[in-house]
């Protein structure tokens, strides 16, 4: 029997906890990928997950989405255990951007973005005009409208990434979980995506984003969770977490942190002794 989609969640208030991990342990195969992880995601913030390759960032994102079951601990989404939501109910509450979106059929860009509206198919309060507006706004925000009729398979890596992000935005879930959304993008579109993350947080959503560029994380994230070997070693504002000593230790690479000459942000770069 197919479970009903249920009601849309109420709009979150600033500071509401939209996702939470407690004493989280995740095992993939014979290896513990996450150990003793505790993390809270609140409405109105961009939370960046940072750390070296293999630190567990993508697995933590998948666990927060309810897609990877823990062997110990709990993950809650909107105050309820993620495993207790049906898939349709969960789709109304969180939207997930995977690291490498792929499609097997020749869908157009607009058709891919419209897939984000699937959770509302059984919602009598949603009209076709609502779907059209959400799709159009998401494509405009990610700058993919100009090639809406092109097959997804013909796009460049960056165009695919922006189309996949548009699908997530069209879903209009209050919790956005984005895995390396800037990885395939040029400089301009990296900034565009992180500005979109900030605007969604400003509108009241919670955004969790896996990002390797520490400069982008420092510029756009309200909070950072820094991971190493499956553990969260520090959480806080970028200014609190991004110290030269901690980053150099976590990345096993000397790192320099400078105050930005024009803003209150940070500039982060590997130390090069040329």
C-alpha positions as protocol buffer text, in pm:
chain_id: "A"
residue {
  index: 1
  type: UNK
  ca { x: 0 y: 0 z: 0 }
}
residue {
  index: 2
  type: UNK
  ca { x: 128 y: 347 z: -90 }
}
residue {
  index: 3
  type: UNK
  ca { x: 135 y: 578 z: 209 }
}
residue {
  index: 4
  type: UNK
  ca { x: -16 y: 922 z: 157 }
}
residue {
  index: 5
  type: UNK
  ca { x: 197 y: 1226 z: 104 }
}
residue {
  index: 6
  type: UNK
  ca { x: 55 y: 1394 z: 411 }
}
residue {
  index: 7
  type: UNK
  ca { x: 44 y: 1762 z: 480 }
}
residue {
  index: 8
  type: UNK
  ca { x: 311 y: 2008 z: 392 }
}
residue {
  index: 9
  type: UNK
  ca { x: 524 y: 2107 z: 691 }
}
residue {
  index: 10
  type: UNK
  ca { x: 452 y: 2443 z: 842 }
}
residue {
  index: 11
  type: UNK
  ca { x: 707 y: 2712 z: 752 }
}
residue {
  index: 12
  type: UNK
  ca { x: 988 y: 2695 z: 1007 }
}
residue {
  index: 13
  type: UNK
  ca { x: 1058 y: 2976 z: 1250 }
}
residue {
  index: 14
  type: UNK
  ca { x: 1412 y: 3115 z: 1271 }
}
residue {
  index: 15
  type: UNK
  ca { x: 1624 y: 2885 z: 1481 }
}
residue {
  index: 16
  type: UNK
  ca { x: 1393 y: 2582 z: 1454 }
}
residue {
  index: 17
  type: UNK
  ca { x: 1586 y: 2255 z: 1445 }
}
residue {
  index: 18
  type: UNK
  ca { x: 1516 y: 2097 z: 1105 }
}
residue {
  index: 19
  type: UNK
  ca { x: 1769 y: 1813 z: 1130 }
}
residue {
  index: 20
  type: UNK
  ca { x: 1970 y: 1666 z: 1412 }
}
residue {
  index: 21
  type: UNK
  ca { x: 2219 y: 1384 z: 1456 }
}
residue {
  index: 22
  type: UNK
  ca { x: 2289 y: 1241 z: 1800 }
}
residue {
  index: 23
  type: UNK
  ca { x: 2564 y: 992 z: 1888 }
}
residue {
  index: 24
  type: UNK
  ca { x: 2568 y: 896 z: 1522 }
}
residue {
  index: 25
  type: UNK
  ca { x: 2765 y: 597 z: 1399 }
}
residue {
  index: 26
  type: UNK
  ca { x: 2743 y: 488 z: 1037 }
}
residue {
  index: 27
  type: UNK
  ca { x: 2911 y: 181 z: 891 }
}
residue {
  index: 28
  type: UNK
  ca { x: 2954 y: 113 z: 519 }
}
residue {
  index: 29
  type: UNK
  ca { x: 3065 y: -243 z: 459 }
}
residue {
  index: 30
  type: UNK
  ca { x: 3313 y: -337 z: 728 }
}
residue {
  index: 31
  type: UNK
  ca { x: 3428 y: 19 z: 796 }
}
residue {
  index: 32
  type: UNK
  ca { x: 3297 y: 280 z: 1036 }
}
residue {
  index: 33
  type: UNK
  ca { x: 3258 y: 596 z: 827 }
}
residue {
  index: 34
  type: UNK
  ca { x: 3108 y: 817 z: 1099 }
}
residue {
  index: 35
  type: UNK
  ca { x: 3166 y: 784 z: 1472 }
}
residue {
  index: 36
  type: UNK
  ca { x: 3010 y: 971 z: 1765 }
}
residue {
  index: 37
  type: UNK
  ca { x: 2876 y: 1252 z: 1546 }
}
residue {
  index: 38
  type: UNK
  ca { x: 2647 y: 1514 z: 1698 }
}
residue {
  index: 39
  type: UNK
  ca { x: 2517 y: 1794 z: 1479 }
}
residue {
  index: 40
  type: UNK
  ca { x: 2221 y: 2031 z: 1473 }
}
residue {
  index: 41
  type: UNK
  ca { x: 2084 y: 2207 z: 1165 }
}
residue {
  index: 42
  type: UNK
  ca { x: 1868 y: 2515 z: 1222 }
}
residue {
  index: 43
  type: UNK
  ca { x: 1632 y: 2716 z: 1006 }
}
residue {
  index: 44
  type: UNK
  ca { x: 1781 y: 3038 z: 875 }
}
residue {
  index: 45
  type: UNK
  ca { x: 2140 y: 2915 z: 846 }
}
residue {
  index: 46
  type: UNK
  ca { x: 2387 y: 2783 z: 594 }
}
residue {
  index: 47
  type: UNK
  ca { x: 2588 y: 2504 z: 754 }
}
residue {
  index: 48
  type: UNK
  ca { x: 2901 y: 2401 z: 562 }
}
residue {
  index: 49
  type: UNK
  ca { x: 3051 y: 2054 z: 600 }
}
residue {
  index: 50
  type: UNK
  ca { x: 3425 y: 2076 z: 540 }
}
residue {
  index: 51
  type: UNK
  ca { x: 3718 y: 1842 z: 571 }
}
residue {
  index: 52
  type: UNK
  ca { x: 3962 y: 1637 z: 364 }
}
residue {
  index: 53
  type: UNK
  ca { x: 3868 y: 1362 z: 122 }
}
residue {
  index: 54
  type: UNK
  ca { x: 3730 y: 1058 z: 301 }
}
residue {
  index: 55
  type: UNK
  ca { x: 3642 y: 1252 z: 616 }
}
residue {
  index: 56
  type: UNK
  ca { x: 3275 y: 1146 z: 598 }
}
residue {
  index: 57
  type: UNK
  ca { x: 3110 y: 1463 z: 471 }
}
residue {
  index: 58
  type: UNK
  ca { x: 2894 y: 1302 z: 202 }
}
residue {
  index: 59
  type: UNK
  ca { x: 2798 y: 1016 z: 432 }
}
residue {
  index: 60
  type: UNK
  ca { x: 2693 y: 1263 z: 700 }
}
residue {
  index: 61
  type: UNK
  ca { x: 2483 y: 1450 z: 446 }
}
residue {
  index: 62
  type: UNK
  ca { x: 2317 y: 1124 z: 339 }
}
residue {
  index: 63
  type: UNK
  ca { x: 2253 y: 1032 z: 702 }
}
residue {
  index: 64
  type: UNK
  ca { x: 2089 y: 1371 z: 767 }
}
residue {
  index: 65
  type: UNK
  ca { x: 1870 y: 1307 z: 463 }
}
residue {
  index: 66
  type: UNK
  ca { x: 1755 y: 975 z: 606 }
}
residue {
  index: 67
  type: UNK
  ca { x: 1911 y: 786 z: 315 }
}
residue {
  index: 68
  type: UNK
  ca { x: 2180 y: 603 z: 516 }
}
residue {
  index: 69
  type: UNK
  ca { x: 2069 y: 416 z: 829 }
}
residue {
  index: 70
  type: UNK
  ca { x: 2291 y: 448 z: 1137 }
}
residue {
  index: 71
  type: UNK
  ca { x: 2411 y: 149 z: 1332 }
}
residue {
  index: 72
  type: UNK
  ca { x: 2393 y: 360 z: 1645 }
}
residue {
  index: 73
  type: UNK
  ca { x: 2240 y: 691 z: 1740 }
}
residue {
  index: 74
  type: UNK
  ca { x: 1954 y: 879 z: 1579 }
}
residue {
  index: 75
  type: UNK
  ca { x: 1886 y: 1124 z: 1299 }
}
residue {
  index: 76
  type: UNK
  ca { x: 1580 y: 1346 z: 1327 }
}
residue {
  index: 77
  type: UNK
  ca { x: 1418 y: 1551 z: 1051 }
}
residue {
  index: 78
  type: UNK
  ca { x: 1165 y: 1814 z: 1160 }
}
residue {
  index: 79
  type: UNK
  ca { x: 1160 y: 1673 z: 1512 }
}
residue {
  index: 80
  type: UNK
  ca { x: 1085 y: 1314 z: 1414 }
}
residue {
  index: 81
  type: UNK
  ca { x: 1315 y: 1020 z: 1350 }
}
residue {
  index: 82
  type: UNK
  ca { x: 1402 y: 1020 z: 981 }
}
residue {
  index: 83
  type: UNK
  ca { x: 1320 y: 650 z: 956 }
}
residue {
  index: 84
  type: UNK
  ca { x: 966 y: 717 z: 1083 }
}
residue {
  index: 85
  type: UNK
  ca { x: 875 y: 940 z: 788 }
}
residue {
  index: 86
  type: UNK
  ca { x: 746 y: 777 z: 473 }
}
residue {
  index: 87
  type: UNK
  ca { x: 945 y: 859 z: 160 }
}
residue {
  index: 88
  type: UNK
  ca { x: 673 y: 1095 z: 29 }
}
residue {
  index: 89
  type: UNK
  ca { x: 648 y: 1273 z: 365 }
}
residue {
  index: 90
  type: UNK
  ca { x: 1025 y: 1308 z: 382 }
}
residue {
  index: 91
  type: UNK
  ca { x: 1032 y: 1453 z: 30 }
}
residue {
  index: 92
  type: UNK
  ca { x: 813 y: 1740 z: 147 }
}
residue {
  index: 93
  type: UNK
  ca { x: 1058 y: 1821 z: 424 }
}
residue {
  index: 94
  type: UNK
  ca { x: 1401 y: 1785 z: 274 }
}
residue {
  index: 95
  type: UNK
  ca { x: 1554 y: 1804 z: -73 }
}
residue {
  index: 96
  type: UNK
  ca { x: 1883 y: 1636 z: -161 }
}
residue {
  index: 97
  type: UNK
  ca { x: 2139 y: 1722 z: -428 }
}
residue {
  index: 98
  type: UNK
  ca { x: 2368 y: 1420 z: -482 }
}
residue {
  index: 99
  type: UNK
  ca { x: 2732 y: 1461 z: -572 }
}
residue {
  index: 100
  type: UNK
  ca { x: 2701 y: 1326 z: -927 }
}
residue {
  index: 101
  type: UNK
  ca { x: 2345 y: 1351 z: -1064 }
}
residue {
  index: 102
  type: UNK
  ca { x: 2283 y: 1109 z: -1352 }
}
residue {
  index: 103
  type: UNK
  ca { x: 1983 y: 1018 z: -1566 }
}
residue {
  index: 104
  type: UNK
  ca { x: 1929 y: 715 z: -1789 }
}
residue {
  index: 105
  type: UNK
  ca { x: 1662 y: 865 z: -2015 }
}
residue {
  index: 106
  type: UNK
  ca { x: 1676 y: 1170 z: -2248 }
}
residue {
  index: 107
  type: UNK
  ca { x: 1479 y: 1411 z: -2030 }
}
residue {
  index: 108
  type: UNK
  ca { x: 1500 y: 1778 z: -2114 }
}
residue {
  index: 109
  type: UNK
  ca { x: 1629 y: 2031 z: -1864 }
}
residue {
  index: 110
  type: UNK
  ca { x: 1278 y: 2152 z: -1786 }
}
residue {
  index: 111
  type: UNK
  ca { x: 1157 y: 1796 z: -1733 }
}
residue {
  index: 112
  type: UNK
  ca { x: 1441 y: 1731 z: -1490 }
}
residue {
  index: 113
  type: UNK
  ca { x: 1362 y: 2045 z: -1293 }
}
residue {
  index: 114
  type: UNK
  ca { x: 992 y: 1955 z: -1291 }
}
residue {
  index: 115
  type: UNK
  ca { x: 1080 y: 1627 z: -1118 }
}
residue {
  index: 116
  type: UNK
  ca { x: 1132 y: 1837 z: -808 }
}
residue {
  index: 117
  type: UNK
  ca { x: 757 y: 1894 z: -797 }
}
residue {
  index: 118
  type: UNK
  ca { x: 674 y: 1522 z: -766 }
}
residue {
  index: 119
  type: UNK
  ca { x: 611 y: 1540 z: -388 }
}
residue {
  index: 120
  type: UNK
  ca { x: 317 y: 1773 z: -453 }
}
residue {
  index: 121
  type: UNK
  ca { x: 141 y: 1550 z: -706 }
}
residue {
  index: 122
  type: UNK
  ca { x: -112 y: 1428 z: -449 }
}
residue {
  index: 123
  type: UNK
  ca { x: -149 y: 1764 z: -270 }
}
residue {
  index: 124
  type: UNK
  ca { x: -490 y: 1914 z: -352 }
}
residue {
  index: 125
  type: UNK
  ca { x: -365 y: 2256 z: -245 }
}
residue {
  index: 126
  type: UNK
  ca { x: -103 y: 2260 z: -524 }
}
residue {
  index: 127
  type: UNK
  ca { x: -218 y: 2372 z: -867 }
}
residue {
  index: 128
  type: UNK
  ca { x: -45 y: 2331 z: -1205 }
}
residue {
  index: 129
  type: UNK
  ca { x: 22 y: 2704 z: -1194 }
}
residue {
  index: 130
  type: UNK
  ca { x: 207 y: 2657 z: -864 }
}
residue {
  index: 131
  type: UNK
  ca { x: 424 y: 2390 z: -1026 }
}
residue {
  index: 132
  type: UNK
  ca { x: 490 y: 2606 z: -1333 }
}
residue {
  index: 133
  type: UNK
  ca { x: 589 y: 2902 z: -1118 }
}
residue {
  index: 134
  type: UNK
  ca { x: 823 y: 2695 z: -897 }
}
residue {
  index: 135
  type: UNK
  ca { x: 994 y: 2541 z: -1201 }
}
residue {
  index: 136
  type: UNK
  ca { x: 1032 y: 2875 z: -1380 }
}
residue {
  index: 137
  type: UNK
  ca { x: 1173 y: 3048 z: -1073 }
}
residue {
  index: 138
  type: UNK
  ca { x: 1420 y: 2765 z: -1003 }
}
residue {
  index: 139
  type: UNK
  ca { x: 1547 y: 2765 z: -1363 }
}
residue {
  index: 140
  type: UNK
  ca { x: 1584 y: 3142 z: -1361 }
}
residue {
  index: 141
  type: UNK
  ca { x: 1772 y: 3138 z: -1030 }
}
residue {
  index: 142
  type: UNK
  ca { x: 2023 y: 2883 z: -1158 }
}
residue {
  index: 143
  type: UNK
  ca { x: 2047 y: 3037 z: -1505 }
}
residue {
  index: 144
  type: UNK
  ca { x: 1933 y: 2731 z: -1701 }
}
residue {
  index: 145
  type: UNK
  ca { x: 1621 y: 2879 z: -1864 }
}
residue {
  index: 146
  type: UNK
  ca { x: 1802 y: 2948 z: -2192 }
}
residue {
  index: 147
  type: UNK
  ca { x: 1853 y: 2575 z: -2254 }
}
residue {
  index: 148
  type: UNK
  ca { x: 1534 y: 2442 z: -2094 }
}
residue {
  index: 149
  type: UNK
  ca { x: 1448 y: 2234 z: -2402 }
}
residue {
  index: 150
  type: UNK
  ca { x: 1789 y: 2068 z: -2437 }
}
residue {
  index: 151
  type: UNK
  ca { x: 1834 y: 1703 z: -2334 }
}
residue {
  index: 152
  type: UNK
  ca { x: 2009 y: 1671 z: -1998 }
}
residue {
  index: 153
  type: UNK
  ca { x: 2260 y: 1428 z: -2154 }
}
residue {
  index: 154
  type: UNK
  ca { x: 2393 y: 1697 z: -2389 }
}
residue {
  index: 155
  type: UNK
  ca { x: 2484 y: 1943 z: -2113 }
}
residue {
  index: 156
  type: UNK
  ca { x: 2829 y: 2025 z: -1985 }
}
residue {
  index: 157
  type: UNK
  ca { x: 2921 y: 1923 z: -1632 }
}
residue {
  index: 158
  type: UNK
  ca { x: 2850 y: 2270 z: -1498 }
}
residue {
  index: 159
  type: UNK
  ca { x: 2517 y: 2294 z: -1679 }
}
residue {
  index: 160
  type: UNK
  ca { x: 2414 y: 1956 z: -1538 }
}
residue {
  index: 161
  type: UNK
  ca { x: 2508 y: 2067 z: -1188 }
}
residue {
  index: 162
  type: UNK
  ca { x: 2298 y: 2383 z: -1215 }
}
residue {
  index: 163
  type: UNK
  ca { x: 2003 y: 2188 z: -1359 }
}
residue {
  index: 164
  type: UNK
  ca { x: 2021 y: 1940 z: -1072 }
}
residue {
  index: 165
  type: UNK
  ca { x: 2027 y: 2230 z: -825 }
}
residue {
  index: 166
  type: UNK
  ca { x: 1723 y: 2382 z: -998 }
}
residue {
  index: 167
  type: UNK
  ca { x: 1536 y: 2055 z: -938 }
}
residue {
  index: 168
  type: UNK
  ca { x: 1619 y: 2080 z: -567 }
}
residue {
  index: 169
  type: UNK
  ca { x: 1506 y: 2444 z: -551 }
}
residue {
  index: 170
  type: UNK
  ca { x: 1180 y: 2361 z: -732 }
}
residue {
  index: 171
  type: UNK
  ca { x: 1103 y: 2106 z: -462 }
}
residue {
  index: 172
  type: UNK
  ca { x: 1073 y: 2394 z: -214 }
}
residue {
  index: 173
  type: UNK
  ca { x: 1151 y: 2184 z: 89 }
}
residue {
  index: 174
  type: UNK
  ca { x: 1258 y: 2378 z: 399 }
}
residue {
  index: 175
  type: UNK
  ca { x: 1574 y: 2167 z: 444 }
}
residue {
  index: 176
  type: UNK
  ca { x: 1825 y: 2161 z: 156 }
}
residue {
  index: 177
  type: UNK
  ca { x: 2111 y: 1910 z: 161 }
}
residue {
  index: 178
  type: UNK
  ca { x: 2364 y: 1983 z: -113 }
}
residue {
  index: 179
  type: UNK
  ca { x: 2667 y: 1764 z: -183 }
}
residue {
  index: 180
  type: UNK
  ca { x: 2945 y: 1965 z: -349 }
}
residue {
  index: 181
  type: UNK
  ca { x: 2714 y: 2185 z: -556 }
}
residue {
  index: 182
  type: UNK
  ca { x: 3005 y: 2401 z: -675 }
}
residue {
  index: 183
  type: UNK
  ca { x: 3244 y: 2122 z: -779 }
}
residue {
  index: 184
  type: UNK
  ca { x: 3186 y: 2146 z: -1157 }
}
residue {
  index: 185
  type: UNK
  ca { x: 3123 y: 2520 z: -1173 }
}
residue {
  index: 186
  type: UNK
  ca { x: 3324 y: 2816 z: -1292 }
}
residue {
  index: 187
  type: UNK
  ca { x: 3403 y: 3104 z: -1060 }
}
residue {
  index: 188
  type: UNK
  ca { x: 3090 y: 3306 z: -1141 }
}
residue {
  index: 189
  type: UNK
  ca { x: 2854 y: 3016 z: -1092 }
}
residue {
  index: 190
  type: UNK
  ca { x: 3024 y: 2905 z: -770 }
}
residue {
  index: 191
  type: UNK
  ca { x: 2940 y: 3246 z: -629 }
}
residue {
  index: 192
  type: UNK
  ca { x: 2588 y: 3225 z: -773 }
}
residue {
  index: 193
  type: UNK
  ca { x: 2520 y: 2892 z: -601 }
}
residue {
  index: 194
  type: UNK
  ca { x: 2647 y: 3006 z: -262 }
}
residue {
  index: 195
  type: UNK
  ca { x: 2445 y: 3328 z: -290 }
}
residue {
  index: 196
  type: UNK
  ca { x: 2140 y: 3111 z: -357 }
}
residue {
  index: 197
  type: UNK
  ca { x: 2220 y: 2914 z: -42 }
}
residue {
  index: 198
  type: UNK
  ca { x: 2234 y: 3235 z: 160 }
}
residue {
  index: 199
  type: UNK
  ca { x: 1910 y: 3362 z: 8 }
}
residue {
  index: 200
  type: UNK
  ca { x: 1731 y: 3037 z: 96 }
}
residue {
  index: 201
  type: UNK
  ca { x: 1857 y: 3067 z: 453 }
}
residue {
  index: 202
  type: UNK
  ca { x: 1747 y: 3430 z: 463 }
}
residue {
  index: 203
  type: UNK
  ca { x: 1401 y: 3314 z: 352 }
}
residue {
  index: 204
  type: UNK
  ca { x: 1390 y: 3076 z: 652 }
}
residue {
  index: 205
  type: UNK
  ca { x: 1520 y: 2747 z: 512 }
}
residue {
  index: 206
  type: UNK
  ca { x: 1811 y: 2545 z: 647 }
}
residue {
  index: 207
  type: UNK
  ca { x: 2091 y: 2467 z: 400 }
}
residue {
  index: 208
  type: UNK
  ca { x: 2362 y: 2208 z: 458 }
}
residue {
  index: 209
  type: UNK
  ca { x: 2632 y: 2217 z: 192 }
}
residue {
  index: 210
  type: UNK
  ca { x: 2941 y: 2003 z: 144 }
}
residue {
  index: 211
  type: UNK
  ca { x: 3214 y: 2231 z: 15 }
}
residue {
  index: 212
  type: UNK
  ca { x: 3587 y: 2185 z: -44 }
}
residue {
  index: 213
  type: UNK
  ca { x: 3664 y: 2551 z: -106 }
}
residue {
  index: 214
  type: UNK
  ca { x: 3727 y: 2686 z: 243 }
}
residue {
  index: 215
  type: UNK
  ca { x: 3720 y: 3041 z: 111 }
}
residue {
  index: 216
  type: UNK
  ca { x: 3362 y: 2992 z: -10 }
}
residue {
  index: 217
  type: UNK
  ca { x: 3268 y: 2834 z: 321 }
}
residue {
  index: 218
  type: UNK
  ca { x: 3421 y: 3124 z: 511 }
}
residue {
  index: 219
  type: UNK
  ca { x: 3240 y: 3379 z: 294 }
}
residue {
  index: 220
  type: UNK
  ca { x: 2891 y: 3228 z: 288 }
}
residue {
  index: 221
  type: UNK
  ca { x: 2839 y: 2982 z: 574 }
}
residue {
  index: 222
  type: UNK
  ca { x: 2690 y: 3089 z: 904 }
}
residue {
  index: 223
  type: UNK
  ca { x: 2838 y: 2782 z: 1071 }
}
residue {
  index: 224
  type: UNK
  ca { x: 3094 y: 2518 z: 977 }
}
residue {
  index: 225
  type: UNK
  ca { x: 3133 y: 2157 z: 1086 }
}
residue {
  index: 226
  type: UNK
  ca { x: 3488 y: 2039 z: 1026 }
}
residue {
  index: 227
  type: UNK
  ca { x: 3531 y: 1663 z: 987 }
}
residue {
  index: 228
  type: UNK
  ca { x: 3831 y: 1436 z: 1004 }
}
residue {
  index: 229
  type: UNK
  ca { x: 3832 y: 1054 z: 986 }
}
residue {
  index: 230
  type: UNK
  ca { x: 3459 y: 1028 z: 1045 }
}
residue {
  index: 231
  type: UNK
  ca { x: 3438 y: 1261 z: 1342 }
}
residue {
  index: 232
  type: UNK
  ca { x: 3331 y: 1623 z: 1380 }
}
residue {
  index: 233
  type: UNK
  ca { x: 3638 y: 1789 z: 1530 }
}
residue {
  index: 234
  type: UNK
  ca { x: 3499 y: 2143 z: 1547 }
}
residue {
  index: 235
  type: UNK
  ca { x: 3176 y: 2336 z: 1492 }
}
residue {
  index: 236
  type: UNK
  ca { x: 3113 y: 2707 z: 1503 }
}
residue {
  index: 237
  type: UNK
  ca { x: 3135 y: 3017 z: 1291 }
}
residue {
  index: 238
  type: UNK
  ca { x: 3403 y: 3022 z: 1020 }
}
residue {
  index: 239
  type: UNK
  ca { x: 3607 y: 3260 z: 1237 }
}
residue {
  index: 240
  type: UNK
  ca { x: 3590 y: 3013 z: 1526 }
}
residue {
  index: 241
  type: UNK
  ca { x: 3671 y: 2700 z: 1325 }
}
residue {
  index: 242
  type: UNK
  ca { x: 3911 y: 2816 z: 1057 }
}
residue {
  index: 243
  type: UNK
  ca { x: 4229 y: 2866 z: 1255 }
}
residue {
  index: 244
  type: UNK
  ca { x: 4567 y: 2806 z: 1096 }
}
residue {
  index: 245
  type: UNK
  ca { x: 4663 y: 2546 z: 1354 }
}
residue {
  index: 246
  type: UNK
  ca { x: 4342 y: 2340 z: 1327 }
}
residue {
  index: 247
  type: UNK
  ca { x: 4321 y: 2350 z: 948 }
}
residue {
  index: 248
  type: UNK
  ca { x: 4688 y: 2263 z: 909 }
}
residue {
  index: 249
  type: UNK
  ca { x: 4639 y: 1967 z: 1140 }
}
residue {
  index: 250
  type: UNK
  ca { x: 4315 y: 1840 z: 982 }
}
residue {
  index: 251
  type: UNK
  ca { x: 4437 y: 1871 z: 622 }
}
residue {
  index: 252
  type: UNK
  ca { x: 4795 y: 1764 z: 696 }
}
residue {
  index: 253
  type: UNK
  ca { x: 4902 y: 2069 z: 498 }
}
residue {
  index: 254
  type: UNK
  ca { x: 5030 y: 2404 z: 626 }
}
residue {
  index: 255
  type: UNK
  ca { x: 4751 y: 2659 z: 587 }
}
residue {
  index: 256
  type: UNK
  ca { x: 4748 y: 3036 z: 624 }
}
residue {
  index: 257
  type: UNK
  ca { x: 4440 y: 3237 z: 726 }
}
residue {
  index: 258
  type: UNK
  ca { x: 4423 y: 3610 z: 660 }
}
residue {
  index: 259
  type: UNK
  ca { x: 4159 y: 3873 z: 732 }
}
residue {
  index: 260
  type: UNK
  ca { x: 3990 y: 3991 z: 414 }
}
residue {
  index: 261
  type: UNK
  ca { x: 4109 y: 4349 z: 338 }
}
residue {
  index: 262
  type: UNK
  ca { x: 3758 y: 4473 z: 254 }
}
residue {
  index: 263
  type: UNK
  ca { x: 3510 y: 4256 z: 445 }
}
residue {
  index: 264
  type: UNK
  ca { x: 3496 y: 4089 z: 786 }
}
residue {
  index: 265
  type: UNK
  ca { x: 3562 y: 3752 z: 623 }
}
residue {
  index: 266
  type: UNK
  ca { x: 3865 y: 3528 z: 595 }
}
residue {
  index: 267
  type: UNK
  ca { x: 4104 y: 3438 z: 317 }
}
residue {
  index: 268
  type: UNK
  ca { x: 4240 y: 3082 z: 339 }
}
residue {
  index: 269
  type: UNK
  ca { x: 4527 y: 2942 z: 134 }
}
residue {
  index: 270
  type: UNK
  ca { x: 4786 y: 2665 z: 154 }
}
residue {
  index: 271
  type: UNK
  ca { x: 5123 y: 2792 z: 266 }
}
residue {
  index: 272
  type: UNK
  ca { x: 5376 y: 2778 z: -13 }
}
residue {
  index: 273
  type: UNK
  ca { x: 5742 y: 2824 z: 61 }
}
residue {
  index: 274
  type: UNK
  ca { x: 5865 y: 2909 z: -289 }
}
